[in-house]
mmCIF file of C-alpha atoms in Angstrom:
data_model
loop_
_atom_site.group_PDB
_atom_site.id
_atom_site.type_symbol
_atom_site.label_atom_id
_atom_site.label_comp_id
_atom_site.label_asym_id
_atom_site.label_seq_id
_atom_site.Cartn_x
_atom_site.Cartn_y
_atom_site.Cartn_z
ATOM 1 C CA MET A 1 -7.495 32.025 -27.281
ATOM 2 C CA ASP A 2 -6.937 30.044 -24.051
ATOM 3 C CA GLU A 3 -3.922 27.762 -23.545
ATOM 4 C CA GLN A 4 -5.801 24.500 -24.172
ATOM 5 C CA ALA A 5 -7.374 25.774 -27.382
ATOM 6 C CA GLU A 6 -4.033 27.118 -28.578
ATOM 7 C CA ARG A 7 -2.369 23.784 -27.835
ATOM 8 C CA GLY A 8 -5.107 21.966 -29.720
ATOM 9 C CA ARG A 9 -4.700 24.229 -32.742
ATOM 10 C CA ARG A 10 -0.915 23.894 -32.689
ATOM 11 C CA ASN A 11 -1.015 20.100 -32.474
ATOM 12 C CA ALA A 12 -3.770 19.488 -35.000
ATOM 13 C CA GLY A 13 -2.869 16.531 -37.191
ATOM 14 C CA VAL A 14 -1.067 14.576 -34.460
ATOM 15 C CA THR A 15 -2.753 11.284 -33.547
ATOM 16 C CA LEU A 16 -1.681 8.971 -30.720
ATOM 17 C CA ILE A 17 -3.125 5.456 -30.957
ATOM 18 C CA ASP A 18 -3.002 3.331 -27.800
ATOM 19 C CA GLN A 19 -1.842 -0.162 -28.791
ATOM 20 C CA GLY A 20 -1.971 -1.586 -25.275
ATOM 21 C CA ASN A 21 0.862 -2.589 -22.909
ATOM 22 C CA GLY A 22 1.895 1.051 -22.721
ATOM 23 C CA ASN A 23 2.727 1.242 -26.427
ATOM 24 C CA VAL A 24 1.504 4.248 -28.354
ATOM 25 C CA HIS A 25 1.677 4.637 -32.116
ATOM 26 C CA VAL A 26 2.031 8.170 -33.487
ATOM 27 C CA GLU A 27 0.653 9.362 -36.782
ATOM 28 C CA GLY A 28 1.535 12.760 -38.255
ATOM 29 C CA GLY A 29 3.107 15.865 -36.747
ATOM 30 C CA THR A 30 6.564 17.159 -35.969
ATOM 31 C CA LEU A 31 8.544 16.128 -32.891
ATOM 32 C CA ASP A 32 7.574 19.415 -31.232
ATOM 33 C CA GLN A 33 3.892 18.701 -31.806
ATOM 34 C CA ILE A 34 4.245 15.118 -30.657
ATOM 35 C CA SER A 35 6.080 16.306 -27.531
ATOM 36 C CA ASP A 36 3.193 18.626 -26.645
ATOM 37 C CA VAL A 37 0.635 15.839 -27.029
ATOM 38 C CA CYS A 38 2.686 13.332 -25.029
ATOM 39 C CA TYR A 39 3.234 15.903 -22.281
ATOM 40 C CA GLU A 40 -0.480 16.639 -22.112
ATOM 41 C CA ASN A 41 -1.307 12.925 -21.898
ATOM 42 C CA LEU A 42 1.218 12.473 -19.067
ATOM 43 C CA GLN A 43 -0.357 15.333 -17.115
ATOM 44 C CA ILE A 44 -3.799 13.796 -17.584
ATOM 45 C CA LYS A 45 -2.492 10.467 -16.258
ATOM 46 C CA ILE A 46 -0.887 12.022 -13.170
ATOM 47 C CA GLU A 47 -3.896 14.214 -12.416
ATOM 48 C CA ALA A 48 -6.080 11.096 -12.651
ATOM 49 C CA LEU A 49 -3.822 9.270 -10.157
ATOM 50 C CA ILE A 50 -4.050 12.186 -7.746
ATOM 51 C CA SER A 51 -7.833 12.363 -8.086
ATOM 52 C CA LEU A 52 -7.996 8.624 -7.293
ATOM 53 C CA GLY A 53 -6.228 9.220 -3.986
ATOM 54 C CA GLU A 54 -2.566 8.928 -4.971
ATOM 55 C CA ILE A 55 -2.008 12.435 -3.613
ATOM 56 C CA GLU A 56 1.703 11.817 -3.006
ATOM 57 C CA TRP A 57 2.224 12.251 -6.747
ATOM 58 C CA ASN A 58 1.964 15.946 -5.901
ATOM 59 C CA ARG A 59 5.479 15.654 -4.514
ATOM 60 C CA PHE A 60 6.927 14.912 -7.928
ATOM 61 C CA LYS A 61 8.378 17.969 -9.632
ATOM 62 C CA TYR A 62 7.718 16.484 -13.033
ATOM 63 C CA ARG A 63 6.751 19.780 -14.683
ATOM 64 C CA ASN A 64 9.952 21.469 -13.451
ATOM 65 C CA PHE A 65 11.930 18.481 -14.647
ATOM 66 C CA ILE A 66 10.375 18.304 -18.123
ATOM 67 C CA ASP A 67 10.192 22.073 -18.624
ATOM 68 C CA SER A 68 13.931 22.384 -17.979
ATOM 69 C CA PHE A 69 14.619 20.883 -21.430
ATOM 70 C CA ASP A 70 14.670 23.102 -24.518
ATOM 71 C CA ASP A 71 15.791 20.318 -26.839
ATOM 72 C CA VAL A 72 12.695 18.456 -28.052
ATOM 73 C CA SER A 73 14.465 15.076 -28.098
ATOM 74 C CA GLU A 74 15.480 15.471 -24.462
ATOM 75 C CA LYS A 75 11.990 16.630 -23.521
ATOM 76 C CA LEU A 76 10.388 13.579 -25.135
ATOM 77 C CA VAL A 77 12.798 11.221 -23.396
ATOM 78 C CA ALA A 78 12.189 13.040 -20.092
ATOM 79 C CA ILE A 79 8.426 12.613 -20.518
ATOM 80 C CA TYR A 80 8.801 8.857 -20.938
ATOM 81 C CA LEU A 81 11.261 8.649 -18.048
ATOM 82 C CA VAL A 82 8.641 10.264 -15.808
ATOM 83 C CA ASN A 83 6.055 7.848 -17.197
ATOM 84 C CA SER A 84 8.305 4.920 -16.238
ATOM 85 C CA VAL A 85 8.354 5.700 -12.504
ATOM 86 C CA ILE A 86 7.028 3.011 -10.174
ATOM 87 C CA PHE A 87 5.877 4.877 -7.081
ATOM 88 C CA LEU A 88 5.037 3.109 -3.817
ATOM 89 C CA SER A 89 3.015 5.182 -1.356
ATOM 90 C CA GLU A 90 3.134 4.775 2.426
ATOM 91 C CA ASN A 91 -0.307 3.152 2.543
ATOM 92 C CA PHE A 92 0.667 0.763 -0.239
ATOM 93 C CA CYS A 93 3.892 -0.254 1.533
ATOM 94 C CA GLU A 94 2.112 -0.732 4.857
ATOM 95 C CA SER A 95 -0.555 -2.946 3.263
ATOM 96 C CA SER A 96 2.075 -4.942 1.388
ATOM 97 C CA LEU A 97 4.138 -5.563 4.526
ATOM 98 C CA SER A 98 1.033 -6.564 6.458
ATOM 99 C CA PHE A 99 0.029 -9.094 3.802
ATOM 100 C CA SER A 100 3.523 -10.622 3.565
ATOM 101 C CA LEU A 101 4.039 -10.859 7.321
ATOM 102 C CA ASN A 102 0.608 -12.362 7.896
ATOM 103 C CA LYS A 103 1.403 -14.961 5.256
ATOM 104 C CA LEU A 104 4.645 -15.907 7.043
ATOM 105 C CA MET A 105 2.838 -16.143 10.364
ATOM 106 C CA ARG A 106 -0.039 -18.216 8.944
ATOM 107 C CA ASN A 107 2.418 -20.689 7.465
ATOM 108 C CA GLY A 108 3.724 -21.340 10.954
ATOM 109 C CA LYS A 109 7.231 -20.222 10.111
ATOM 110 C CA TYR A 110 7.210 -17.693 12.933
ATOM 111 C CA SER A 111 5.520 -17.357 16.312
ATOM 112 C CA ASP A 112 4.259 -14.225 18.038
ATOM 113 C CA ASN A 113 7.684 -14.060 19.676
ATOM 114 C CA VAL A 114 9.331 -12.983 16.422
ATOM 115 C CA LYS A 115 11.658 -9.969 16.573
ATOM 116 C CA PHE A 116 11.763 -7.206 13.962
ATOM 117 C CA LEU A 117 14.939 -5.407 12.996
ATOM 118 C CA PRO A 118 15.936 -2.788 10.427
ATOM 119 C CA ILE A 119 18.451 -3.961 7.876
ATOM 120 C CA SER A 120 22.130 -3.026 8.105
ATOM 121 C CA GLY A 121 25.172 -4.027 6.114
ATOM 122 C CA SER A 122 28.751 -4.878 7.045
ATOM 123 C CA SER A 123 29.166 -1.556 8.880
ATOM 124 C CA THR A 124 27.777 -0.760 12.330
ATOM 125 C CA SER A 125 25.301 1.817 11.010
ATOM 126 C CA THR A 126 21.713 0.916 10.297
ATOM 127 C CA VAL A 127 20.140 2.075 7.062
ATOM 128 C CA ASP A 128 17.671 4.901 7.722
ATOM 129 C CA SER A 129 14.985 3.335 5.547
ATOM 130 C CA GLY A 130 15.035 0.254 7.770
ATOM 131 C CA TYR A 131 13.798 2.297 10.733
ATOM 132 C CA ARG A 132 11.088 3.864 8.579
ATOM 133 C CA PHE A 133 9.720 0.508 7.520
ATOM 134 C CA ILE A 134 9.919 -0.897 11.045
ATOM 135 C CA SER A 135 7.576 1.947 11.991
ATOM 136 C CA LEU A 136 5.047 0.682 9.427
ATOM 137 C CA ILE A 137 4.941 -2.665 11.228
ATOM 138 C CA ARG A 138 4.455 -0.883 14.550
ATOM 139 C CA LYS A 139 1.439 0.890 13.062
ATOM 140 C CA MET A 140 -0.234 -2.478 12.485
ATOM 141 C CA GLY A 141 -0.543 -2.852 16.262
ATOM 142 C CA ARG A 142 -0.239 -6.620 16.141
ATOM 143 C CA PHE A 143 3.066 -7.078 17.961
ATOM 144 C CA MET A 144 4.142 -5.936 21.424
ATOM 145 C CA ASP A 145 6.726 -3.169 21.773
ATOM 146 C CA ASP A 146 9.366 -5.622 23.021
ATOM 147 C CA ARG A 147 9.376 -7.277 19.574
ATOM 148 C CA TYR A 148 11.286 -4.372 18.000
ATOM 149 C CA PHE A 149 15.044 -3.886 18.257
ATOM 150 C CA PRO A 150 17.147 -1.015 16.879
ATOM 151 C CA SER A 151 20.072 -3.257 15.941
ATOM 152 C CA LEU A 152 21.179 -6.867 15.765
ATOM 153 C CA ASP A 153 23.748 -6.294 18.522
ATOM 154 C CA SER A 154 21.011 -5.137 20.895
ATOM 155 C CA LEU A 155 19.001 -8.301 20.206
ATOM 156 C CA LEU A 156 21.874 -10.773 20.460
ATOM 157 C CA SER A 157 23.095 -9.223 23.704
ATOM 158 C CA THR A 158 19.826 -10.254 25.348
ATOM 159 C CA SER A 159 19.650 -13.764 23.812
ATOM 160 C CA THR A 160 21.315 -17.095 24.493
ATOM 161 C CA ALA A 161 21.886 -20.305 22.554
ATOM 162 C CA ARG A 162 19.476 -22.066 24.901
ATOM 163 C CA SER A 163 16.449 -20.570 23.185
ATOM 164 C CA SER A 164 15.625 -20.194 19.503
ATOM 165 C CA ILE A 165 15.656 -16.664 18.078
ATOM 166 C CA GLU A 166 13.187 -15.604 15.412
ATOM 167 C CA ILE A 167 14.254 -12.596 13.360
ATOM 168 C CA ILE A 168 12.601 -10.746 10.482
ATOM 169 C CA PHE A 169 14.520 -7.923 8.825
ATOM 170 C CA VAL A 170 12.530 -5.348 6.862
ATOM 171 C CA ASP A 171 13.432 -2.633 4.379
ATOM 172 C CA ASP A 172 12.234 -0.887 1.234
ATOM 173 C CA ILE A 173 14.260 -2.557 -1.527
ATOM 174 C CA MET A 174 16.841 -5.288 -1.947
ATOM 175 C CA SER A 175 18.620 -4.055 -5.040
ATOM 176 C CA THR A 176 21.756 -6.187 -5.327
ATOM 177 C CA GLY A 177 21.544 -8.283 -2.140
ATOM 178 C CA GLN A 178 25.091 -7.282 -1.212
ATOM 179 C CA GLN A 179 23.998 -5.516 1.957
ATOM 180 C CA PHE A 180 22.025 -8.463 3.331
ATOM 181 C CA ASP A 181 24.753 -10.896 2.291
ATOM 182 C CA ALA A 182 27.289 -8.834 4.251
ATOM 183 C CA LEU A 183 24.997 -8.790 7.269
ATOM 184 C CA MET A 184 24.521 -12.571 7.186
ATOM 185 C CA ASN A 185 28.293 -13.108 7.133
ATOM 186 C CA LYS A 186 29.270 -10.436 9.646
ATOM 187 C CA SER A 187 30.671 -11.733 12.963
ATOM 188 C CA PHE A 188 28.824 -10.956 16.188
ATOM 189 C CA THR A 189 29.379 -11.846 19.820
ATOM 190 C CA PHE A 190 26.575 -14.164 20.844
ATOM 191 C CA ASP A 191 26.399 -16.023 24.151
ATOM 192 C CA ASN A 192 30.156 -15.415 24.639
ATOM 193 C CA GLN A 193 30.932 -16.836 21.205
ATOM 194 C CA VAL A 194 31.820 -15.101 17.948
ATOM 195 C CA MET A 195 29.467 -16.249 15.221
ATOM 196 C CA SER A 196 27.712 -14.985 12.109
ATOM 197 C CA LEU A 197 24.012 -15.066 11.359
ATOM 198 C CA ASN A 198 24.691 -17.770 8.783
ATOM 199 C CA GLU A 199 26.269 -19.897 11.523
ATOM 200 C CA LEU A 200 23.365 -19.250 13.887
ATOM 201 C CA ARG A 201 21.001 -20.294 11.138
ATOM 202 C CA LYS A 202 22.916 -23.466 10.258
ATOM 203 C CA ARG A 203 22.953 -24.487 13.932
ATOM 204 C CA ARG A 204 19.191 -23.855 14.072
ATOM 205 C CA ILE A 205 19.681 -21.349 16.843
ATOM 206 C CA ALA A 206 18.023 -18.653 14.757
ATOM 207 C CA LYS A 207 15.239 -18.472 12.199
ATOM 208 C CA ILE A 208 15.962 -15.591 9.855
ATOM 209 C CA SER A 209 14.019 -13.954 7.064
ATOM 210 C CA TYR A 210 14.278 -10.727 5.123
ATOM 211 C CA VAL A 211 11.102 -9.000 3.931
ATOM 212 C CA PRO A 212 11.782 -6.078 1.592
ATOM 213 C CA ILE A 213 8.936 -4.367 -0.215
ATOM 214 C CA ILE A 214 10.759 -4.983 -3.503
ATOM 215 C CA ALA A 215 13.575 -7.326 -4.498
ATOM 216 C CA THR A 216 15.201 -7.558 -7.887
ATOM 217 C CA GLU A 217 15.758 -10.929 -9.540
ATOM 218 C CA TYR A 218 19.432 -10.026 -9.598
ATOM 219 C CA ALA A 219 19.459 -9.839 -5.785
ATOM 220 C CA LEU A 220 17.392 -12.993 -5.288
ATOM 221 C CA GLU A 221 19.819 -14.974 -7.440
ATOM 222 C CA ARG A 222 22.511 -14.234 -4.853
ATOM 223 C CA PHE A 223 20.585 -16.365 -2.332
ATOM 224 C CA ASP A 224 19.563 -19.235 -4.614
ATOM 225 C CA HIS A 225 21.860 -21.578 -2.665
ATOM 226 C CA LEU A 226 19.970 -21.005 0.587
ATOM 227 C CA GLU A 227 16.665 -22.392 1.741
ATOM 228 C CA SER A 228 13.997 -19.685 1.373
ATOM 229 C CA ILE A 229 15.176 -16.705 3.372
ATOM 230 C CA VAL A 230 14.073 -13.657 1.350
ATOM 231 C CA PHE A 231 10.354 -12.991 1.039
ATOM 232 C CA PRO A 232 9.811 -9.823 -0.992
ATOM 233 C CA CYS A 233 6.356 -8.338 -1.337
ATOM 234 C CA TYR A 234 7.123 -7.816 -5.032
ATOM 235 C CA THR A 235 9.863 -8.857 -7.439
ATOM 236 C CA LEU A 236 11.290 -6.861 -10.315
ATOM 237 C CA ASN A 237 12.676 -9.008 -13.116
ATOM 238 C CA HIS A 238 15.615 -8.117 -15.323
ATOM 239 C CA GLU A 239 13.375 -6.299 -17.808
ATOM 240 C CA TYR A 240 13.035 -3.399 -15.377
ATOM 241 C CA ASN A 241 16.547 -2.193 -16.224
ATOM 242 C CA ILE A 242 15.688 0.847 -18.357
ATOM 243 C CA LEU A 243 19.035 1.081 -20.123
ATOM 244 C CA ASN A 244 19.065 -2.592 -21.116
ATOM 245 C CA ASN A 245 15.418 -2.659 -22.206
ATOM 246 C CA LEU A 246 14.695 0.634 -23.910
ATOM 247 C CA ASP A 247 11.845 -0.842 -25.945
ATOM 248 C CA ARG A 248 9.952 -1.595 -22.724
ATOM 249 C CA TYR A 249 9.906 2.064 -21.721
ATOM 250 C CA PHE A 250 10.088 3.989 -24.986
ATOM 251 C CA PRO A 251 7.756 3.524 -27.983
ATOM 252 C CA SER A 252 9.123 2.328 -31.299
ATOM 253 C CA TRP A 253 8.392 5.636 -33.062
ATOM 254 C CA LEU A 254 10.588 7.474 -30.526
ATOM 255 C CA LEU A 255 13.384 4.907 -30.703
ATOM 256 C CA SER A 256 13.419 5.256 -34.482
ATOM 257 C CA SER A 257 13.396 9.080 -34.330
ATOM 258 C CA VAL A 258 15.824 9.783 -31.485
ATOM 259 C CA ASP A 259 18.994 8.170 -30.148
ATOM 260 C CA VAL A 260 17.346 7.531 -26.796
ATOM 261 C CA LEU A 261 20.366 6.048 -25.025
ATOM 262 C CA GLU A 262 22.597 8.939 -26.067
ATOM 263 C CA THR A 263 19.909 11.399 -24.999
ATOM 264 C CA ILE A 264 19.678 9.725 -21.574
ATOM 265 C CA LYS A 265 23.448 10.123 -21.240
ATOM 266 C CA ASN A 266 23.108 13.819 -22.068
ATOM 267 C CA ILE A 267 20.370 14.245 -19.463
ATOM 268 C CA ASP A 268 22.490 12.336 -16.940
ATOM 269 C CA GLY A 269 25.325 14.784 -17.512
ATOM 270 C CA LYS A 270 23.023 17.657 -16.568
ATOM 271 C CA PHE A 271 21.327 16.144 -13.516
ATOM 272 C CA ASN A 272 23.414 13.351 -11.988
ATOM 273 C CA ARG A 273 25.415 14.557 -8.985
ATOM 274 C CA SER A 274 25.323 11.247 -7.125
ATOM 275 C CA GLY A 275 28.704 9.797 -8.066
ATOM 276 C CA LEU A 276 26.938 6.501 -8.781
ATOM 277 C CA GLY A 277 27.327 6.512 -12.555
ATOM 278 C CA LEU A 278 24.681 6.482 -15.242
ATOM 279 C CA ALA A 279 22.779 3.370 -14.100
ATOM 280 C CA GLY A 280 22.970 3.741 -10.310
ATOM 281 C CA GLN A 281 23.844 1.082 -7.749
ATOM 282 C CA GLY A 282 24.553 -2.309 -9.260
ATOM 283 C CA ASN A 283 23.982 -0.867 -12.753
ATOM 284 C CA LEU A 284 20.315 -1.767 -12.244
ATOM 285 C CA ALA A 285 18.895 1.389 -13.870
ATOM 286 C CA LEU A 286 15.549 1.221 -12.088
ATOM 287 C CA SER A 287 12.874 3.907 -11.930
ATOM 288 C CA VAL A 288 11.501 3.107 -8.469
ATOM 289 C CA ALA A 289 10.515 5.651 -5.828
ATOM 290 C CA PHE A 290 9.170 5.151 -2.320
ATOM 291 C CA PHE A 291 7.133 7.565 -0.239
ATOM 292 C CA ASN A 292 10.159 8.319 1.946
ATOM 293 C CA SER A 293 13.074 8.225 -0.476
ATOM 294 C CA THR A 294 14.532 7.100 -3.797
ATOM 295 C CA PRO A 295 16.982 4.159 -3.800
ATOM 296 C CA ASP A 296 20.529 4.282 -5.152
ATOM 297 C CA SER A 297 19.543 1.682 -7.739
ATOM 298 C CA SER A 298 17.156 4.087 -9.465
ATOM 299 C CA LEU A 299 18.597 6.196 -12.277
ATOM 300 C CA PRO A 300 20.480 9.003 -10.485
ATOM 301 C CA LEU A 301 19.355 11.498 -13.127
ATOM 302 C CA LEU A 302 15.823 11.156 -11.717
ATOM 303 C CA TRP A 303 16.562 12.214 -8.135
ATOM 304 C CA SER A 304 18.481 14.708 -6.063
ATOM 305 C CA SER A 305 19.138 15.228 -2.360
ATOM 306 C CA GLU A 306 19.370 18.991 -2.876
ATOM 307 C CA ALA A 307 16.093 20.910 -2.678
ATOM 308 C CA SER A 308 17.589 23.760 -4.719
ATOM 309 C CA GLU A 309 18.297 21.574 -7.750
ATOM 310 C CA VAL A 310 15.882 20.829 -10.581
ATOM 311 C CA HIS A 311 14.889 17.209 -10.103
ATOM 312 C CA LEU A 312 12.015 14.802 -10.459
ATOM 313 C CA LEU A 313 12.307 12.964 -7.132
ATOM 314 C CA ARG A 314 13.736 13.959 -3.773
ATOM 315 C CA ARG A 315 16.210 11.588 -2.203
ATOM 316 C CA HIS A 316 14.560 12.100 1.176
ATOM 317 C CA SER A 317 11.095 13.420 2.032
#
């Protein structure tokens, strides 16, 4: 008897009823049987995504991740954690950036003299992902090479207060907003004066915007007091915190059968080597992955920077 036939025989009597909005009702069967059916359905979903062109799903080691669990409760939770992942491919990110930037330009907020910079925080180092997303804008071919600068210092050193500066920062995700807030308040030497970006903006010397692919509502609330400055391609509301909204990600039959939160903590103990805690940066507990990396704000149990470790997502491609 082949594997599929054997699985069908073993799981006879288990019925999954799609109730919409990602909710599935289960009728009959043991947890082991239900786990097999849920696992099979997940594989069908991922294979369908790949066949539709989302070939980067091949990078995900979801079978290794799920198969590492012998405990059926952990396996079921792992299956639904994999199902929760929001994955943004390179083509998707490029198209999203293009749409958002074109919208800013059409609204007359920026001219063709706008400068693009990768994001950095209060330190002098630039975040690697910022360079990667700058390269996506370069691929569009709309802006001349002299519109791109590796750092804010390099731009300000060539500018003066006599002419307005137009700056757009880009990156993958604004999780907490702390990094951009630190950048806006950091002191720079500009035209022989020490000023921050906030001061340049208030004096109307500089127009400044930040265009991340994704921003959380938590991060956007940090900038409520400012005139529009952050223009994310997409926004994640507070419901996307897995640990605070288990019923969004896990069906009611599983929540009533398994202590899901405790199981997640057990899984975290096995996989999390990040030092970021259970919920990741800002306690946001996201399940977001980009084509090039996985942010600190995603559950650390989902990703690893070590190729030798069992993991779902690689920290870097």
